Structure formats: C-alpha cells, structure tokens
PDB file of C-alpha atoms in Angstrom:
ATOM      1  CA  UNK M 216     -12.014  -3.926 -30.460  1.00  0.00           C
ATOM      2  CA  UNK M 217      -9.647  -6.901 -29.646  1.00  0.00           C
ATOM      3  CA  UNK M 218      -6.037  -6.662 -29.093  1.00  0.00           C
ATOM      4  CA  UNK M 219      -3.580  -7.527 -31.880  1.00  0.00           C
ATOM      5  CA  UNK M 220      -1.160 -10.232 -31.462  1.00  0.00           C
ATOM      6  CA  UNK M 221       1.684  -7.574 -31.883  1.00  0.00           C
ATOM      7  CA  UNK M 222       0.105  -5.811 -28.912  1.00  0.00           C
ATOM      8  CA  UNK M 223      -0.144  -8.887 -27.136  1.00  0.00           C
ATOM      9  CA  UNK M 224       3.718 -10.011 -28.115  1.00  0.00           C
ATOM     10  CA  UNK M 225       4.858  -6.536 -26.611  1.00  0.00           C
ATOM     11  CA  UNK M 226       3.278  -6.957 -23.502  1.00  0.00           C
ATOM     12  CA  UNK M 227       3.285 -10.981 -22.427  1.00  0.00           C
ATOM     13  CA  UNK M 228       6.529 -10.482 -21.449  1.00  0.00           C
ATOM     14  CA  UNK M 229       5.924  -8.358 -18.770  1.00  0.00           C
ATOM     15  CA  UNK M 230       3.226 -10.555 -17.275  1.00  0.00           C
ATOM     16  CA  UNK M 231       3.164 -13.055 -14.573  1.00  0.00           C
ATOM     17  CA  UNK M 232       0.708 -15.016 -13.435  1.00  0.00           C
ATOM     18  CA  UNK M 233       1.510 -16.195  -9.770  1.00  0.00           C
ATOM     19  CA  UNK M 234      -0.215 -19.194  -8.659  1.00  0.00           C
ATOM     20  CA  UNK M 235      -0.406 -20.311  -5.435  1.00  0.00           C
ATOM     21  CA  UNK M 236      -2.882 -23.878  -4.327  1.00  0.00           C
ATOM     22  CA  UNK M 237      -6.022 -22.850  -2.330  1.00  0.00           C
ATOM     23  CA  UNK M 238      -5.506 -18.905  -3.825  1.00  0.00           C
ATOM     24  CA  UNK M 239      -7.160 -17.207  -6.357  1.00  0.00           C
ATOM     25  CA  UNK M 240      -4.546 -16.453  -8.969  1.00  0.00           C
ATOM     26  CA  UNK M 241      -2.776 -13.170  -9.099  1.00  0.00           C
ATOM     27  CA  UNK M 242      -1.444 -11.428 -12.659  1.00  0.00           C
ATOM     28  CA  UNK M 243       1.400  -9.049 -11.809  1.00  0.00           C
ATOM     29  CA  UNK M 244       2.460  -6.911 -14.869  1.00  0.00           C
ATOM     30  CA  UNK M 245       5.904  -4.760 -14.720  1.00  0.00           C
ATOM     31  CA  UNK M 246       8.344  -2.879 -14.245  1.00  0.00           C
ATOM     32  CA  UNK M 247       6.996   0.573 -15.512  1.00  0.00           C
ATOM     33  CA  UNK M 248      10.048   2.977 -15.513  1.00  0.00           C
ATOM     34  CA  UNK M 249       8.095   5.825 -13.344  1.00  0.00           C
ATOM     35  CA  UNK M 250       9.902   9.056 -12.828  1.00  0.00           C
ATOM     36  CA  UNK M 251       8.838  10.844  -9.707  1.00  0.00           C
ATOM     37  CA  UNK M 252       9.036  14.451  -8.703  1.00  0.00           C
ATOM     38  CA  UNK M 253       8.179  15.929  -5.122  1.00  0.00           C
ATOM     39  CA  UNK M 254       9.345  19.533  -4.459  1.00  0.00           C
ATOM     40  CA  UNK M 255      13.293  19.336  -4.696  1.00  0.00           C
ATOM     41  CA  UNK M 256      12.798  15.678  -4.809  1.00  0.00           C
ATOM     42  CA  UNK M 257      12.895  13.342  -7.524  1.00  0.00           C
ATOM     43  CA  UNK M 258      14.063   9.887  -8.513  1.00  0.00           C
ATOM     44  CA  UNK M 259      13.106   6.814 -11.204  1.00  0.00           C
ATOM     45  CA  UNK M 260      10.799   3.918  -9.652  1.00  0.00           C
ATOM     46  CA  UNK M 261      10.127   0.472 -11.038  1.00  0.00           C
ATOM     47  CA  UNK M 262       6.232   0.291 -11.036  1.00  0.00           C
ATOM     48  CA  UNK M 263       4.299  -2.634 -10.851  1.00  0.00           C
ATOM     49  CA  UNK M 264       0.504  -3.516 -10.438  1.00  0.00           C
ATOM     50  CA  UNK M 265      -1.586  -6.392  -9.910  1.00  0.00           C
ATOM     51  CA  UNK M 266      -4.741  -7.865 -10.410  1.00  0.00           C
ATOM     52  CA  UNK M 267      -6.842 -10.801  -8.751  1.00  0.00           C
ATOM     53  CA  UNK M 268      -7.836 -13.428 -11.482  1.00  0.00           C
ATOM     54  CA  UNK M 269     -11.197 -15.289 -11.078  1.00  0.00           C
ATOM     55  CA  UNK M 270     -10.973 -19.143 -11.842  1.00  0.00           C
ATOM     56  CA  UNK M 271      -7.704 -20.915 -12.565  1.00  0.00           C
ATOM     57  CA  UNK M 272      -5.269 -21.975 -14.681  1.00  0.00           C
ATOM     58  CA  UNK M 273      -5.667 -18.519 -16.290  1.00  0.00           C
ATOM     59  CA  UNK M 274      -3.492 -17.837 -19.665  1.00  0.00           C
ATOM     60  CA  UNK M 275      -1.599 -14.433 -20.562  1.00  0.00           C
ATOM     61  CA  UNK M 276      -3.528 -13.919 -23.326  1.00  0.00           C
ATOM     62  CA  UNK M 277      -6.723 -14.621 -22.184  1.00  0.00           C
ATOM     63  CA  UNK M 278      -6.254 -11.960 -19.403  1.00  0.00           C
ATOM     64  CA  UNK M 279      -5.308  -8.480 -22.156  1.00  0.00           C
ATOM     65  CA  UNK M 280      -8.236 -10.313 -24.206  1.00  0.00           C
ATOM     66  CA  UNK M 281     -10.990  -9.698 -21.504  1.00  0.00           C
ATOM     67  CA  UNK M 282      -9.661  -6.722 -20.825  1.00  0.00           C
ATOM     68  CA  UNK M 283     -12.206  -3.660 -22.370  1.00  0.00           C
ATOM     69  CA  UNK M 284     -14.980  -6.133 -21.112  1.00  0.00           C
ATOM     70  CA  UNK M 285     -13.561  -6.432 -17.498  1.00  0.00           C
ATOM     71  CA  UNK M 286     -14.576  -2.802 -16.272  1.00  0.00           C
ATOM     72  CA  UNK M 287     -11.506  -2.574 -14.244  1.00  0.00           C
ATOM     73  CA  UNK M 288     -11.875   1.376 -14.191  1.00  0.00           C
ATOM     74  CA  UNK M 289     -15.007   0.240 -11.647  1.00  0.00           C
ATOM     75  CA  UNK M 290     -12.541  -2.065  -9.071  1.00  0.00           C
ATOM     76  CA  UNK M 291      -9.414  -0.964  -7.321  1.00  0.00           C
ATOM     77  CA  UNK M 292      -6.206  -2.543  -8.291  1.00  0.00           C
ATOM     78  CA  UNK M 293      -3.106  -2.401  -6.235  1.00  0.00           C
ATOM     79  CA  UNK M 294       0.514  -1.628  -7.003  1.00  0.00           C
ATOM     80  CA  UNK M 295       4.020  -1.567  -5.978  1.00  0.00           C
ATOM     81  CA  UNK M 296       6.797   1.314  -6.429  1.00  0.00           C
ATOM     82  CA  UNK M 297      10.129  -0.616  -6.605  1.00  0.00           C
ATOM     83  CA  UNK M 298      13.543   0.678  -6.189  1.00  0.00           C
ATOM     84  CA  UNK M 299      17.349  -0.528  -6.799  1.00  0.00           C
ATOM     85  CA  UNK M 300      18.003  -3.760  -6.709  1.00  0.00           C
ATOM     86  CA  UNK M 301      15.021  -5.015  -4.774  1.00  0.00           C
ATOM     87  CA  UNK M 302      15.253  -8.942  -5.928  1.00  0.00           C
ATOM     88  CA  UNK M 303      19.276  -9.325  -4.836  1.00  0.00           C
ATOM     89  CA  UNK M 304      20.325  -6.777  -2.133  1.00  0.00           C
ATOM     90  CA  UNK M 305      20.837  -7.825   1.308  1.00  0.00           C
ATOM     91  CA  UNK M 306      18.758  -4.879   2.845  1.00  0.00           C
ATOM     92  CA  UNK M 307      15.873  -3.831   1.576  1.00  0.00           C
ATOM     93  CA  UNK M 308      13.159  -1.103   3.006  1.00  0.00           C
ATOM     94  CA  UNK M 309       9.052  -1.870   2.037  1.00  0.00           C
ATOM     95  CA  UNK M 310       6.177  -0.105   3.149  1.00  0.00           C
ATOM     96  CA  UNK M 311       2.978  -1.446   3.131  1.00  0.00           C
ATOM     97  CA  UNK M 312       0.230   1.668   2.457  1.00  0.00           C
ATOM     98  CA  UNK M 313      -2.761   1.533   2.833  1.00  0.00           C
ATOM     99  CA  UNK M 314      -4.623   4.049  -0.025  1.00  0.00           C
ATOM    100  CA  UNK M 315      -5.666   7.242   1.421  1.00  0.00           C
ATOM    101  CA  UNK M 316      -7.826   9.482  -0.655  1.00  0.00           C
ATOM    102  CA  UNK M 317      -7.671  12.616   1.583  1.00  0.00           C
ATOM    103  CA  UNK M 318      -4.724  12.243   2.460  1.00  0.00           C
ATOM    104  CA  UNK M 319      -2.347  10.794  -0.398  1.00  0.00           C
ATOM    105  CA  UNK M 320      -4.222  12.680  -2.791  1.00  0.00           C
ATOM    106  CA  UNK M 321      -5.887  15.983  -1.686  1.00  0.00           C
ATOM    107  CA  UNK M 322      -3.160  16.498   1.067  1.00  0.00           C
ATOM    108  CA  UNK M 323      -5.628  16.110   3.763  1.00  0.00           C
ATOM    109  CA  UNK M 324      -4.416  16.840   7.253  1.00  0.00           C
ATOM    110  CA  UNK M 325      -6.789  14.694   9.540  1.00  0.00           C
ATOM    111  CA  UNK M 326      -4.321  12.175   9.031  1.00  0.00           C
ATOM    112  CA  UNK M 327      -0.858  11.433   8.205  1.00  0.00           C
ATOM    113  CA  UNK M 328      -0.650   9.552   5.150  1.00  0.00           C
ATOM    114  CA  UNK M 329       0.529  11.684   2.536  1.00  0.00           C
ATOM    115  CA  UNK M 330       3.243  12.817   4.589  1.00  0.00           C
ATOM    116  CA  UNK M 331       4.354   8.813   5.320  1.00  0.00           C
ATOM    117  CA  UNK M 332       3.912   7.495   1.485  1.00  0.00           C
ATOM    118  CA  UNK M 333       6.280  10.663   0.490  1.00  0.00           C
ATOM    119  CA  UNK M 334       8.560  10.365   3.161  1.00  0.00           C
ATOM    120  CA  UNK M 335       8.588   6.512   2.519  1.00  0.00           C
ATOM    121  CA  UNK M 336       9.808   7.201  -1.041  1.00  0.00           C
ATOM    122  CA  UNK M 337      12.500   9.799   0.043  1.00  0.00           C
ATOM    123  CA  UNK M 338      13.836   6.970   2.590  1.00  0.00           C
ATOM    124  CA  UNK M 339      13.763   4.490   0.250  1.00  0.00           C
ATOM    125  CA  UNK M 340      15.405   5.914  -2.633  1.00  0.00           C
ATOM    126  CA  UNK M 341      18.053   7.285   0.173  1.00  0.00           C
ATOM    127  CA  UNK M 342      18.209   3.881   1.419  1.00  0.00           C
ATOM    128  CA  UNK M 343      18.943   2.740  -1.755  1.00  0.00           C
ATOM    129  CA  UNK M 344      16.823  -0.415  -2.404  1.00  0.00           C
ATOM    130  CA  UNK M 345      13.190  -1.205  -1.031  1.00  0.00           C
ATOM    131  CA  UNK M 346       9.224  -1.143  -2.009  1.00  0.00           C
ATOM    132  CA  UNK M 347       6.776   0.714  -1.623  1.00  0.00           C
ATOM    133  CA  UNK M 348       3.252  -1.389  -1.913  1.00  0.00           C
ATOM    134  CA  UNK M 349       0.125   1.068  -2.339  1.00  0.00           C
ATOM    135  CA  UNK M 350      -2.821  -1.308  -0.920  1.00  0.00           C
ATOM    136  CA  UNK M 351      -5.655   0.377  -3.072  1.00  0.00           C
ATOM    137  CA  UNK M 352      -8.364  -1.742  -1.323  1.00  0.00           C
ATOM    138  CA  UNK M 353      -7.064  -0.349   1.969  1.00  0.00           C
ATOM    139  CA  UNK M 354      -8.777   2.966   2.400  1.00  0.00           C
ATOM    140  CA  UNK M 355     -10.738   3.685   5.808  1.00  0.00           C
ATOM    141  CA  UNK M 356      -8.884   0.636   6.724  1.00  0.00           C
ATOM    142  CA  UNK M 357     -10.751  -1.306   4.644  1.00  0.00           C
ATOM    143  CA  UNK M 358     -14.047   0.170   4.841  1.00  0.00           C
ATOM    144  CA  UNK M 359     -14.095   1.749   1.588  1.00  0.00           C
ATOM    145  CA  UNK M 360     -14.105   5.569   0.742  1.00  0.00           C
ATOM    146  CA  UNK M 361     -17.895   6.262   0.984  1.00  0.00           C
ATOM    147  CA  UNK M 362     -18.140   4.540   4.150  1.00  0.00           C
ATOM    148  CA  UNK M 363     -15.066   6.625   5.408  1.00  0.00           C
ATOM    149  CA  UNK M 364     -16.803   9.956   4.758  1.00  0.00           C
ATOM    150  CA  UNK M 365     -19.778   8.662   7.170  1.00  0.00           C
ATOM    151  CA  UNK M 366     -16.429   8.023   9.703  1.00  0.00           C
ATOM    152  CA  UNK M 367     -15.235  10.892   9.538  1.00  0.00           C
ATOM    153  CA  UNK M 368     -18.690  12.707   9.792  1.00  0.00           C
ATOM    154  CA  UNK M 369     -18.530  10.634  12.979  1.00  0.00           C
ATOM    155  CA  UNK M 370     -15.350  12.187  14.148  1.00  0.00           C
ATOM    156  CA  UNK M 371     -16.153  15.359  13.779  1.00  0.00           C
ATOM    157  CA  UNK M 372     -18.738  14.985  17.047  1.00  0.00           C
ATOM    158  CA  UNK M 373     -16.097  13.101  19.021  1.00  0.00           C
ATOM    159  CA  UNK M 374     -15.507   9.541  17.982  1.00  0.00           C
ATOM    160  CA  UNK M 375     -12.279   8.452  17.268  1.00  0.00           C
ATOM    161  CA  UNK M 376     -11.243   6.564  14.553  1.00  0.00           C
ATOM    162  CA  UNK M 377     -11.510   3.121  16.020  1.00  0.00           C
ATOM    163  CA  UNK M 378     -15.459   4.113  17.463  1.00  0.00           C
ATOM    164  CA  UNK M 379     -16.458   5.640  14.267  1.00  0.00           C
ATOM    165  CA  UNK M 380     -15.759   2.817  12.367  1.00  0.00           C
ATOM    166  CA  UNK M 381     -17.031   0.189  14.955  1.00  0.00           C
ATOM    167  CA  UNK M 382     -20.141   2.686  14.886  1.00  0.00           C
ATOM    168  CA  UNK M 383     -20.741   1.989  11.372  1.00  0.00           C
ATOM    169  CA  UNK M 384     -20.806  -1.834  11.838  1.00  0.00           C
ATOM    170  CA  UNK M 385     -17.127  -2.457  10.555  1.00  0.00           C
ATOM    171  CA  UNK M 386     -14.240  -4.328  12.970  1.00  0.00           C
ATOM    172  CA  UNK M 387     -11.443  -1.854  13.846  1.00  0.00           C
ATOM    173  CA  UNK M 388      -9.453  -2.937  10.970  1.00  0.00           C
ATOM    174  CA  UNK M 389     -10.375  -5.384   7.837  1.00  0.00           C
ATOM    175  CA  UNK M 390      -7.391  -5.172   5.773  1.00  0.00           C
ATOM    176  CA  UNK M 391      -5.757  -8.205   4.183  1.00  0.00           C
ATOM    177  CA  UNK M 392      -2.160  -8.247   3.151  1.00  0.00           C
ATOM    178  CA  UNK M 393      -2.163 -11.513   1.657  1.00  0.00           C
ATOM    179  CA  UNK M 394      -1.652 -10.554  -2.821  1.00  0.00           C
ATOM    180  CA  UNK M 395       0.785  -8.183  -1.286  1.00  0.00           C
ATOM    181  CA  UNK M 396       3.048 -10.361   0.734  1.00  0.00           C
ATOM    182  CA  UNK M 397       2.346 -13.049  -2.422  1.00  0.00           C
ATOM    183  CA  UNK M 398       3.726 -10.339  -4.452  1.00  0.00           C
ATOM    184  CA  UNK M 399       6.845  -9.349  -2.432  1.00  0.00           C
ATOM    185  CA  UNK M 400       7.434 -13.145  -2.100  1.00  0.00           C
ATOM    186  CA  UNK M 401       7.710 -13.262  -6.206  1.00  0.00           C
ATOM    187  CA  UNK M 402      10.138 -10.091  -6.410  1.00  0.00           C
ATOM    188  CA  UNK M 403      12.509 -10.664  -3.461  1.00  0.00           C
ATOM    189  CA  UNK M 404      13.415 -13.917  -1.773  1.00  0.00           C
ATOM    190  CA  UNK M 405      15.530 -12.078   1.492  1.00  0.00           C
ATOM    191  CA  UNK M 406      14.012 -10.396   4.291  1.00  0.00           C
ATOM    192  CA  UNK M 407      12.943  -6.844   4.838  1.00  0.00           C
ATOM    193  CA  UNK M 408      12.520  -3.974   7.064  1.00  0.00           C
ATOM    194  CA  UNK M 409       9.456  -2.436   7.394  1.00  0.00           C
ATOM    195  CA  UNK M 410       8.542   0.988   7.777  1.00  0.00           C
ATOM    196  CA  UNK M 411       6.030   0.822   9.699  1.00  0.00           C
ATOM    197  CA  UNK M 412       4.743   2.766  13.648  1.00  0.00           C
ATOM    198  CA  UNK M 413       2.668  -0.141  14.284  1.00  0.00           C
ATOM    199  CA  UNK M 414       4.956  -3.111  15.761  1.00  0.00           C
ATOM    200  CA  UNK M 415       1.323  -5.334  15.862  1.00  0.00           C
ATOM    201  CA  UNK M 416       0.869  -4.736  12.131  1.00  0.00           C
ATOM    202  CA  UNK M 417       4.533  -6.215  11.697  1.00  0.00           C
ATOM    203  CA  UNK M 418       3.731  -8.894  14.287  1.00  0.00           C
ATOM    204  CA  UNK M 419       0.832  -9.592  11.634  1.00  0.00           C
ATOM    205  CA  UNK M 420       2.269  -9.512   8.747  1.00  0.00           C
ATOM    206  CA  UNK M 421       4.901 -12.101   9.596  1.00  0.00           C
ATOM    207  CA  UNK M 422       2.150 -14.928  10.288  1.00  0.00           C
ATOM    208  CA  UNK M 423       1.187 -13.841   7.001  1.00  0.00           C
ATOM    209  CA  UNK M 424       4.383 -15.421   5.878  1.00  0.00           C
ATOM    210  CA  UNK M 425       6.113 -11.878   5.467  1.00  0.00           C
ATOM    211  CA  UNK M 426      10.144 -12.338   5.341  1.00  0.00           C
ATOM    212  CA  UNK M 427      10.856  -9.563   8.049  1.00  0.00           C
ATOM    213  CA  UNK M 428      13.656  -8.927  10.406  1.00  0.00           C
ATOM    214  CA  UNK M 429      12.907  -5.500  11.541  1.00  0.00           C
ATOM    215  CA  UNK M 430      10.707  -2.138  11.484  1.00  0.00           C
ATOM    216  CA  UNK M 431      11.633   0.894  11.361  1.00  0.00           C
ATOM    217  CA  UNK M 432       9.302   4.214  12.764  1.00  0.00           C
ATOM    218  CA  UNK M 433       8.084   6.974  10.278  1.00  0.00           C
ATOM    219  CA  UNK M 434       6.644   9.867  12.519  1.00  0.00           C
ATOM    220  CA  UNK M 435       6.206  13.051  11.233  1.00  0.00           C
ATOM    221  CA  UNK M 436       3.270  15.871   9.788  1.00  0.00           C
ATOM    222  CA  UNK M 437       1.858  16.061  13.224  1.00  0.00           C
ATOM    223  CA  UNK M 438      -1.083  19.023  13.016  1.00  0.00           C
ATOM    224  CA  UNK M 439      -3.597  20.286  15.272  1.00  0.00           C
ATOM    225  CA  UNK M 440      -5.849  18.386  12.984  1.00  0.00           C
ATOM    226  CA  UNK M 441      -4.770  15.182  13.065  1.00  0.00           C
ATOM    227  CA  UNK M 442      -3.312  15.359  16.879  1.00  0.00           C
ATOM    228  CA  UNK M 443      -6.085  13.015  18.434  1.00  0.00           C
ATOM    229  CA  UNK M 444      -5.858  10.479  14.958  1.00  0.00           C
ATOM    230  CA  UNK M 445      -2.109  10.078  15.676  1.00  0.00           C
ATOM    231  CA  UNK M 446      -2.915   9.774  19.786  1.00  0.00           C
ATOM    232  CA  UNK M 447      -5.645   7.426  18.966  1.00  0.00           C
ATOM    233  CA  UNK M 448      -3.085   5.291  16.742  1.00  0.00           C
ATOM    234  CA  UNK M 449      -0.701   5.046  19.921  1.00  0.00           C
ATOM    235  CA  UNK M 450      -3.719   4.369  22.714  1.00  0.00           C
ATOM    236  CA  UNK M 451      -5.780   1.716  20.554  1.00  0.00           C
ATOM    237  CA  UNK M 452      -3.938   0.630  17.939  1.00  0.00           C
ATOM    238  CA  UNK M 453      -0.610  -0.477  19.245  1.00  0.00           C
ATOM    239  CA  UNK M 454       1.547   2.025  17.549  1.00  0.00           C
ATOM    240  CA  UNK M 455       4.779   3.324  19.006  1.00  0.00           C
ATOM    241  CA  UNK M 456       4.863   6.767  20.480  1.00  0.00           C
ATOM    242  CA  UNK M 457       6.443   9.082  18.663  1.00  0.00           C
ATOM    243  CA  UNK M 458       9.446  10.845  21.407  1.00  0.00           C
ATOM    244  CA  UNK M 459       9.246  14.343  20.711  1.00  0.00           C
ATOM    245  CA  UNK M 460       6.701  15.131  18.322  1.00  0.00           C
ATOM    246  CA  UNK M 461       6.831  18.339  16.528  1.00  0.00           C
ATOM    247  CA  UNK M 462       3.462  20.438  15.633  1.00  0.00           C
ATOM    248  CA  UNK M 463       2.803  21.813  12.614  1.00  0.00           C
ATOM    249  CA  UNK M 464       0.628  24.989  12.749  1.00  0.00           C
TER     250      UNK M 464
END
C-alpha cells in the first residue's frame, strides 16, 4: 500500500535529513507533542526520533516510500525527549541513556536506570530546558538484550558487570554516541550540561565533538540488589562516588 502524496505533504515537513561527509546519513523526524505522566509528575515533551539511512543523497520522499518494506519494527531506532527552549537558551540539561529493558521498562532493580531516565525528566523539566536522548542501541552497553540475559546469568555466580561481559567476548563498553551528538549538534548550537556519574563518559563524549561545559551527578535508587552494580560503576568504570548513599529496602 503506498503512501499518498497528502500523507507525504503532512509529514515532509517534519523531516530532516542531516548529512554529514564520510557519515552515513541520518533522517530525524519531529517534534511529537508527548505528554508524560509519572506518579504526581507530569509535563509536555517535544519528541523526536531518528533513523540511519543507507546510501546517500537520500530524498524525503523516498524514505516514507520504503517505509512498510523497511521492517523497522525488526531494528532499534533511537530518540530524543526535548524540553523548553532547547535550540536558544543559554543553559541547557541532556542526558545521554543508554536503553535499559529491565530496568526502564519492567522496573528492574539490578540496576539503576529507570530511576535515572525518570529522575532525568523531573530535573529537566524543573530545570526548565534540556534533552533527554534514549540510545536504543545501547542496552547491555551495547551488547544487545539477549546477550545481556547471558550477563546477567553471569552475575548471578559472582561476576560483575565489567567480567560478565568481557566473559562473553564483548569489550567493557561498545557504545557509540556519534547520530546522537550529530543530532544534538542539529537542535542546539550552545553548550550543555550533562547529567551524567561518569566524568570519563563526558571526557568521551567531548572528543566526540559534544558542546559541553559541565556534568552534573544523578545518584539515587540504591537497593540491596543493585549495591555491587553501582560499586562496580565507581571501582571500574570511573564513575563518581556517590557521598552518602541511601538504601532502599
């Protein structure tokens, strides 16, 4: 069934194809007015996604055409939360996460993810401009959700995160921030602070060509379950330690 040219008039305008030499192309389609409810929480986000093109000099319409034959339900796409005036303020608050299935989405407590993209979006929308970028090709820390399960079989007979997944054959950590950082480059020109634990990730980012002048910590959602993921985060991964940190039992 191909998409009308109404359809296709509707939607162009909310399309942009960033191009960038030596990079595959990226389409970025948005804002979505998404209304968001958490508890006593609640607020309206600008939503945007993203997709990788293959080739070049890709067209608008060529991209909705191929798009019931591009089994995109199959991939992982990535997308960004916006909020307030993200393009013009002077400060601005972005979080780069990293997707976590447990966590995010079942509520898991053998890490603290849910708790930081929730809390992000509280401190943003406090704040009252920044980004939140939800890195769907993140998850295990780039290992991929089956492959995560076999970690955290792992874990549960002592490794820690970092030997799990160097157990399984994967480096410590293969994510890649580059379509994000391409994408925060096309909606905001100023810097940013980044709420992040993890002053090496920043450190990262910025050679990445990420405008940032500061980071700010997110701790919180400490459990007995996820005690030794957070203490492994500090010992191997370079995060900051967290003061005082409060349990949750």
């Amino acid at each position: 069934m191909k998409i009308t040219q109404q359809t296709k008039d509707l939607l162009i305008d909310k399309m942009n194809i960033l191009k960038t030499p030596g990079k595959a192309e990226i389409c970025l389609v948005g804002p979505v007015n998404l209304p968001i409810e958490q508890g006593e929480f609640s607020t309206v986000f600008q939503w945007y996604t993203w997709l990788q093109l293959d080739g070049e000099d890709n067209d608008k319409e060529a991209v909705l055409d191929s798009l019931s034959e591009a089994n995109l339900a199959f991939g992982q796409q990535s997308s960004v939360l916006v909020y307030g005036d993200f393009k013009k303020s002077e400060d601005a608050l972005v979080r780069m996460h990293s997707i976590c299935h447990t966590g995010d989405i079942f509520g898991s407590k053998r890490c603290d993810c849910g708790y930081q993209l929730h809390q992000s979006m509280k401190m943003i929308a406090e704040h009252g401009c920044g980004a939140i970028f939800y890195l769907a090709d993140h998850e295990g820390r780039g290992i991929g959700l089956f492959s995560k399960s076999l970690a955290y079989l792992l874990q549960q007979e002592g490794y820690d995160t970092v030997e799990a997944n160097q157990a399984l054959g994967f480096e410590d950590d293969t994510r890649s921030y580059e379509g994000a950082i391409r994408v925060l480059k096309e909606l905001r020109e100023g810097p940013v602070t980044l709420i992040t634990n993890n002053p090496k990730k920043l450190d990262a980012l910025m050679k990445h060509g990420l405008a940032a002048k500061d980071h700010i910590p997110l701790w919180g959602g400490l459990t007995e379950d996820n005690s030794f993921y957070l203490d492994t985060k500090v010992k191997k991964s370079g995060h900051i330690p967290h003061k005082k940190p409060t349990l949750i039992v």
